[in-house]
Structure formats: C-alpha cells, structure tokens
XYZ file of C-alpha atoms in Angstrom:
404
model
C -0.025 0.154 0.098
C 1.676 3.493 -0.832
C 1.714 5.903 1.654
C -0.316 9.185 1.947
C 1.378 12.076 0.539
C 2.785 14.589 3.108
C 1.638 18.008 2.046
C 4.708 19.931 0.326
C 5.604 22.430 2.552
C 4.905 25.905 1.483
C 8.059 28.589 1.265
C 6.575 30.967 3.625
C 6.961 28.983 6.594
C 10.257 27.561 5.654
C 11.802 30.500 5.482
C 9.500 32.562 8.868
C 10.780 28.616 11.015
C 13.825 29.906 9.227
C 14.524 33.706 10.306
C 13.042 32.514 13.656
C 15.803 30.030 14.349
C 18.587 32.752 13.514
C 19.305 33.097 17.455
C 19.487 30.032 17.314
C 22.258 28.957 14.648
C 24.844 32.032 16.231
C 24.634 30.983 19.836
C 24.629 26.834 18.520
C 27.455 28.130 15.942
C 29.530 29.641 18.505
C 29.375 26.872 20.435
C 30.651 24.553 18.032
C 33.105 26.893 17.429
C 34.610 26.450 20.914
C 35.308 22.979 20.289
C 39.181 22.623 18.875
C 38.567 20.469 15.814
C 41.453 19.643 14.076
C 41.568 16.258 11.580
C 44.748 15.469 13.978
C 42.154 16.658 17.018
C 39.998 13.532 18.240
C 38.401 14.655 21.531
C 37.207 17.554 20.530
C 35.464 15.622 16.900
C 33.839 13.172 19.126
C 32.411 16.409 21.183
C 31.284 17.944 17.246
C 29.666 14.235 17.085
C 28.051 14.035 19.888
C 26.437 17.642 19.893
C 25.392 16.554 16.631
C 23.652 13.457 17.451
C 21.907 14.389 20.662
C 19.664 17.010 17.956
C 19.095 14.302 16.023
C 18.099 12.155 18.565
C 15.672 14.385 19.283
C 13.717 14.516 16.160
C 13.617 11.219 15.474
C 17.244 10.126 13.922
C 18.915 6.844 15.012
C 22.317 7.847 15.317
C 25.815 5.782 15.320
C 29.893 6.437 15.015
C 31.729 5.206 12.891
C 35.303 5.045 13.945
C 37.764 6.440 10.874
C 40.769 4.909 12.675
C 44.872 6.290 11.826
C 46.141 8.149 9.807
C 50.500 8.154 9.149
C 50.380 7.360 12.929
C 47.890 9.291 14.459
C 44.768 8.827 15.669
C 41.251 10.078 13.601
C 38.120 11.056 15.035
C 34.092 8.973 14.575
C 32.622 9.620 11.586
C 28.284 10.884 13.274
C 26.018 8.398 10.873
C 22.079 9.466 11.424
C 19.422 7.884 9.966
C 15.620 9.507 9.737
C 13.273 7.778 7.806
C 10.316 8.699 6.300
C 7.031 7.284 5.371
C 6.895 6.765 1.400
C 9.021 2.864 0.660
C 11.456 2.848 -2.462
C 9.550 0.910 -4.163
C 6.780 2.832 -3.143
C 8.907 5.710 -5.025
C 10.197 6.817 -2.127
C 13.840 9.023 -2.806
C 16.951 8.841 -0.329
C 18.591 11.771 0.113
C 22.533 12.054 1.760
C 23.199 14.835 3.478
C 27.405 15.656 3.860
C 29.302 17.572 5.610
C 32.294 17.691 8.199
C 33.835 18.246 11.207
C 37.537 18.585 11.048
C 38.928 21.277 10.940
C 42.524 22.669 9.820
C 43.682 24.270 13.099
C 45.389 23.107 15.776
C 44.686 22.557 19.617
C 44.210 25.945 21.132
C 42.745 27.275 18.014
C 39.098 28.149 19.441
C 40.709 29.261 22.625
C 43.004 32.091 21.359
C 40.475 32.980 18.112
C 37.199 32.267 20.006
C 33.674 33.005 17.910
C 33.205 36.874 17.336
C 30.340 39.006 15.552
C 32.241 41.732 13.693
C 28.509 43.561 12.408
C 27.147 40.522 9.531
C 30.537 38.662 9.636
C 31.118 35.569 12.293
C 35.002 34.799 12.872
C 36.129 31.312 14.508
C 38.224 28.701 13.211
C 35.812 26.188 11.089
C 33.073 28.442 11.432
C 32.399 28.577 7.288
C 34.589 25.170 6.590
C 32.633 22.945 7.473
C 30.625 24.342 11.099
C 28.270 26.478 9.511
C 27.448 24.024 7.026
C 26.230 20.757 8.857
C 24.720 23.144 11.179
C 22.717 24.059 7.884
C 21.550 21.007 7.052
C 21.417 19.996 10.746
C 18.961 23.382 10.425
C 17.396 22.526 7.231
C 15.727 18.621 8.923
C 14.683 20.283 11.745
C 12.561 22.233 10.007
C 11.406 19.966 8.265
C 10.514 17.504 11.040
C 8.442 20.236 12.891
C 5.992 20.193 9.475
C 5.314 17.050 9.581
C 6.822 16.757 6.223
C 8.043 12.596 5.475
C 7.468 12.060 2.018
C 10.850 9.818 2.039
C 12.057 6.979 2.572
C 15.518 7.557 4.266
C 17.238 10.914 4.508
C 21.042 10.222 5.621
C 23.363 12.710 7.584
C 26.896 12.486 7.388
C 28.830 14.450 9.493
C 33.064 12.663 8.504
C 35.937 13.694 10.866
C 38.814 13.986 8.192
C 37.988 15.758 4.819
C 40.955 18.305 5.644
C 43.071 15.343 5.444
C 41.738 13.125 1.992
C 39.067 11.276 4.498
C 42.252 9.002 4.515
C 39.524 6.648 6.575
C 36.152 8.435 6.267
C 36.250 6.986 2.274
C 34.468 4.141 2.932
C 31.945 5.138 4.632
C 30.291 8.467 2.352
C 31.499 5.538 -1.051
C 29.436 3.334 1.379
C 26.502 5.814 1.672
C 26.708 8.147 -1.750
C 25.540 4.280 -3.532
C 22.613 3.575 -1.080
C 21.656 7.329 -1.930
C 19.623 9.082 -4.718
C 20.466 12.332 -3.774
C 23.615 13.926 -2.579
C 23.998 17.281 -1.376
C 26.999 18.194 0.211
C 27.267 21.102 3.656
C 30.112 22.710 2.412
C 29.758 26.121 2.758
C 28.610 28.831 -0.760
C 31.085 30.522 -2.778
C 32.400 34.163 -1.499
C 29.532 35.126 -4.162
C 26.923 33.007 -2.970
C 27.672 30.480 -6.591
C 26.827 26.635 -5.317
C 29.681 23.712 -6.889
C 28.211 22.074 -8.949
C 32.349 19.756 -10.281
C 35.636 20.013 -8.491
C 38.401 18.492 -10.211
C 39.780 15.541 -9.257
C 43.243 14.656 -7.666
C 46.037 12.481 -8.547
C 49.429 12.691 -6.836
C 52.878 11.215 -7.594
C 55.852 10.034 -6.775
C 58.601 9.982 -9.519
C 62.306 8.314 -8.414
C 64.960 8.965 -10.040
C 68.276 6.370 -10.807
C 71.410 7.467 -11.386
C 75.063 6.621 -10.574
C 77.288 8.769 -8.699
C 80.763 9.050 -8.934
C 82.939 11.799 -7.741
C 82.472 14.821 -9.151
C 86.179 16.296 -9.444
C 87.908 13.372 -10.307
C 85.405 11.020 -12.988
C 82.270 12.413 -13.433
C 82.105 10.966 -16.082
C 81.550 8.034 -15.043
C 79.198 9.054 -12.682
C 74.075 9.377 -14.250
C 72.760 11.892 -12.739
C 70.179 11.938 -11.376
C 69.388 15.332 -10.237
C 69.763 16.615 -14.047
C 68.069 14.303 -15.608
C 64.761 15.138 -12.904
C 65.518 19.161 -13.875
C 64.716 17.530 -17.428
C 61.693 15.310 -15.817
C 60.292 18.806 -14.549
C 60.372 21.251 -17.450
C 58.655 17.907 -19.236
C 56.018 17.035 -17.177
C 55.475 21.273 -16.445
C 55.270 21.943 -19.533
C 52.130 19.218 -20.193
C 50.174 22.344 -18.681
C 50.675 24.137 -22.088
C 48.649 21.413 -23.730
C 46.463 21.135 -20.652
C 43.393 23.420 -20.345
C 41.643 22.612 -17.837
C 44.748 20.700 -15.630
C 47.679 22.176 -13.643
C 49.816 19.955 -12.557
C 52.663 20.769 -10.472
C 56.437 19.381 -9.503
C 56.067 20.783 -6.010
C 59.079 18.894 -4.369
C 62.030 17.957 -5.905
C 64.842 16.264 -3.594
C 68.046 15.158 -5.007
C 72.444 15.155 -3.468
C 73.937 14.201 -0.594
C 77.268 15.859 -0.833
C 78.017 18.823 -3.097
C 81.103 16.829 -4.497
C 78.865 12.993 -5.097
C 77.320 12.982 -8.954
C 73.669 12.474 -7.099
C 72.629 8.871 -8.247
C 68.980 9.138 -6.725
C 66.227 12.179 -7.678
C 62.469 12.752 -6.791
C 60.089 14.521 -7.434
C 56.643 14.986 -6.093
C 53.903 15.677 -8.653
C 49.965 16.881 -8.287
C 47.917 16.903 -10.803
C 44.565 19.072 -10.087
C 41.816 17.816 -13.732
C 38.050 18.225 -14.299
C 37.250 14.828 -15.584
C 38.692 11.033 -15.069
C 39.275 10.965 -19.134
C 41.946 14.396 -18.235
C 42.975 13.078 -15.527
C 44.091 9.243 -17.376
C 45.048 10.277 -20.030
C 47.759 12.858 -17.705
C 49.178 9.925 -15.856
C 50.100 7.986 -19.649
C 52.277 11.594 -20.339
C 54.106 11.491 -17.216
C 54.443 7.544 -17.561
C 56.710 8.240 -20.749
C 58.061 11.293 -20.255
C 59.648 9.254 -17.518
C 60.405 6.209 -19.948
C 62.366 9.121 -21.905
C 64.761 10.339 -19.896
C 67.726 12.046 -22.038
C 70.572 11.827 -19.328
C 72.458 8.303 -20.015
C 71.808 5.809 -17.796
C 69.680 7.633 -15.438
C 66.184 5.834 -15.300
C 62.654 7.058 -13.814
C 59.663 5.132 -12.210
C 56.352 6.197 -11.028
C 53.842 5.031 -8.142
C 50.731 7.409 -7.843
C 50.247 8.245 -4.442
C 46.462 8.979 -4.271
C 44.046 9.573 -6.035
C 40.648 11.717 -6.077
C 37.908 11.672 -8.229
C 36.695 14.831 -10.072
C 32.745 16.132 -8.895
C 31.791 16.385 -12.781
C 29.254 18.973 -13.543
C 27.415 15.876 -14.828
C 24.092 16.128 -16.751
C 22.253 15.097 -13.151
C 23.538 17.006 -11.467
C 22.804 20.149 -14.049
C 19.154 18.814 -13.555
C 20.000 19.343 -9.760
C 21.095 22.929 -10.057
C 17.689 23.594 -12.140
C 15.332 22.362 -9.089
C 17.545 24.695 -7.000
C 17.563 27.581 -9.171
C 13.640 27.223 -9.024
C 13.561 27.022 -5.275
C 16.051 29.449 -4.962
C 13.413 32.213 -6.907
C 11.205 31.482 -5.135
C 13.395 32.975 -2.564
C 14.321 35.425 -4.911
C 18.047 34.417 -4.268
C 19.880 34.235 -7.807
C 23.208 32.325 -7.628
C 25.584 30.542 -10.567
C 27.824 27.138 -10.209
C 30.906 26.911 -9.649
C 33.604 24.564 -10.325
C 36.527 24.251 -8.150
C 40.341 23.264 -7.591
C 39.554 22.232 -4.352
C 38.422 18.904 -3.612
C 36.144 17.355 -0.505
C 33.775 15.057 0.125
C 31.884 16.014 -2.608
C 34.260 14.503 -4.713
C 33.864 10.083 -2.758
C 30.079 10.985 -3.371
C 30.356 11.601 -7.247
C 32.653 8.588 -7.709
C 30.324 6.247 -7.400
C 26.995 8.027 -9.628
C 24.836 9.762 -7.238
C 24.224 12.915 -8.298
C 25.632 15.609 -5.612
C 25.093 18.908 -5.514
C 27.631 20.917 -2.720
C 27.825 24.354 -1.690
C 24.647 25.198 0.332
C 25.480 26.487 3.486
C 25.398 29.922 4.251
C 27.874 32.542 2.171
C 31.096 32.324 3.915
C 35.215 32.385 2.641
C 38.594 32.600 3.249
C 38.928 29.462 4.467
C 42.587 28.298 5.966
C 42.741 31.725 7.420
C 42.406 32.983 10.365
C 40.168 35.827 8.608
C 37.661 32.857 7.607
C 33.982 34.752 8.083
C 30.662 33.665 6.898
C 27.851 36.306 6.570
C 24.603 35.955 9.164
C 23.180 37.972 7.015
C 22.648 34.644 4.589
C 22.036 32.063 7.289
C 18.169 32.595 7.234
C 17.685 32.467 3.046
C 20.403 29.477 2.668
C 18.619 27.122 4.957
C 16.271 27.671 3.823
C 17.052 27.071 0.342
C 18.305 23.633 1.265
C 14.709 22.988 3.176
C 13.110 23.584 0.120
C 16.015 21.234 -2.171
C 15.739 18.548 -0.370
C 11.691 18.604 -0.344
C 11.602 19.269 -3.870
C 13.855 15.751 -4.720
C 11.712 14.011 -2.515
C 9.555 14.962 -5.777
C 12.104 14.331 -7.740
C 13.285 12.147 -9.600
C 17.528 10.755 -10.244
C 17.339 10.477 -14.176
C-alpha cells in the first residue's frame, strides 16, 4: 500500500521557521566553534559528533558513530551517521537523500581559545565557522525544520558528518562511498562561494612520486663515470610542467624536488613529488599516461625513472544529473528571490568521493562564507535564513524528483 503524500511545505512557512531560528543558529555556531576539532584532534571531533547526535535524536533520527582509525600513525575521530526514516518506501517512489559535511578543521588545538567566535557587523569569525561547522549546522537546521513541518515524504534521509575531510578523508572515504551508493541524491554542506554560487564541479587530484635513479661518481675526479640523477630530474621537471600548456582543464605541479647528499658527488637518486588536478577522469587518465611517457624517455644517459601514484581523488564532474539538481535549486532560489550561479572549483572535498559512486551531488549549500583555512575565515550571517530555507526547499523538492 502506498503511503499518503505529506503536503509540500510552503516557501513562506519554511522561511519563517528559518528566520525564527537565527539567534539559535548563531548560539549553536559559537558553541561548535569553541570546540577544537582539527583533523588530528579526535577528542574534539567526537565532542562535535556527540553534539550533533544529541540534536538529531531529538527529531527522531537514529545515530551511530564509525571509527575512522589512524592516519600516519595518528588517531582520528569517528564519523557520525544519522538516519531518519520517512513514510514513503523506496519501492513506492520514496527518495533516499544523503546530506554530507565534515567536522574537522585545519587548525591546531588551542586555536578556539586564541581566536574565539566573534561577530564583526554581519560577519561571524572563528576556526571552522565557514568550513564546515556553519554548513553542517545548516543541514541540521533544515532537517529540524522539515521535522517540525511534519514532512516525511521520503524513504530515508541520512546525515553524514566526517572527521577527516581536511586531510583527504583517509579513514571515512569507504563509509562515504557506501552511503552515497545507497542514495538517490546527495547534498554536500560546504558553505556557498563568496559570491553566493553553489558548487557543481570539483577537480580531481592525483599525487605521484617519481624516483629517478642514476649512478654516483666523484664529481671532481671522474664525473663521466656517473649518471646525474638530479640533471635528469631537472629535465623531467621541465617536461612535466610543460604539460600545463597542453591541458586547458588541468594543472600539473612538480611541487617537491629532492636530490643529492654532498656537492662533490654526482647524485645517484632524485625524487619528484607531483600533483595533478583535472576536471574529468578522462583528463586525469591522459595526464597519467603522459607522466609515464616522460619518465620513460630521460635524456641523461644511464638514468631511469619509476612512477608511483600515491593518491587519487576522482573529480566531481558537472554531469547532466548534477545539472538537473541545479535546476531544482534554481527554481527554489527564485521563490526566495535568490540568484546564484554554479561554480567549478579546484578544491576537493567529500563531494568528490560521492560523485565517484555515480550518485548525483550538489555542493556549497551552506551559508555564504570565505577565507577558509586562514585566521580571517568568515561567514555572512545575513545569508543564514535564506540559505537554510533554500536547502530545506531543495530537500523537499528532491523528494518529488526522479534521479534519472
């Protein structure tokens, strides 16, 4: 039997509810910013997770935490997963929607005390105020508003808060992939761009270690018996940097070059650390082949190079499905008098991991913020009401939208 359809909440009602929460939102944001929750601060991360779990459980969600383990010998906090079941089963057309954001910041313990939450005019400041505690709190607010409205015309809404996004999600990525694969739509809760744009695409990132091997020799007596690994690495650096001239939608950067132990020895080894960012998987694959080809044709006699891919984060591409989600967001925005574009950015996030599963995803759905990762990080408090309303409307509209 098909469950009855709950009435669609009105834009006016949702905005009124969001406006009424403005003061509470700021108080909650101040409380969250006061918790040091750097990626390697598991106690702080777990305090943030417990705070969100307590609020989500008040509105009927079931919650559990998933340990993220360790990274480079250091403990990580736990991810939070909250599930809220709706009244319409998936078999009857009910949608499964994932909301995803992250609890960790880039700041060391002690930063919250040194640089506490503050308001300067309409701008809020503090560590993580925009990236991403403001966005996570917007997601929580949207779910609470829908619950207060009695809206449950979905199969399930899942709220995911990860503990390690700022270091590439080494522990939580498998969990994110699993939850994303189960969802029909995903909404990533990073804050909106400084100009108000949401995010429809993020570049993917691949990191490489290229090791050049030559032969040592005395640089003053018999340099001809050596094979100069550093010279080969220099040629290879030029070759790899020149790939930027061939690719419009990618950046290739040889960020670290190391070689040699003493000035009187022809160096027998060199290392290049290379980062590649590209808008599509096809472009990343093409550059991967170009790096291998350049490493195979070193011009310095007696030297060889091996290439090892250290990490790969796939791109979030501006797919047709993502653009259909964007159209729903634009429609909701027009009802609020909001005009915004869709940005493509070189930064990566959990939305990249979600996109790799094939689930449609839109990012940048928190309030407007900027200067992330700096002491000047800010969030525009005048955008809180409209952006929470937009997110709430978008969730409700996607419940009546097919993913294909």
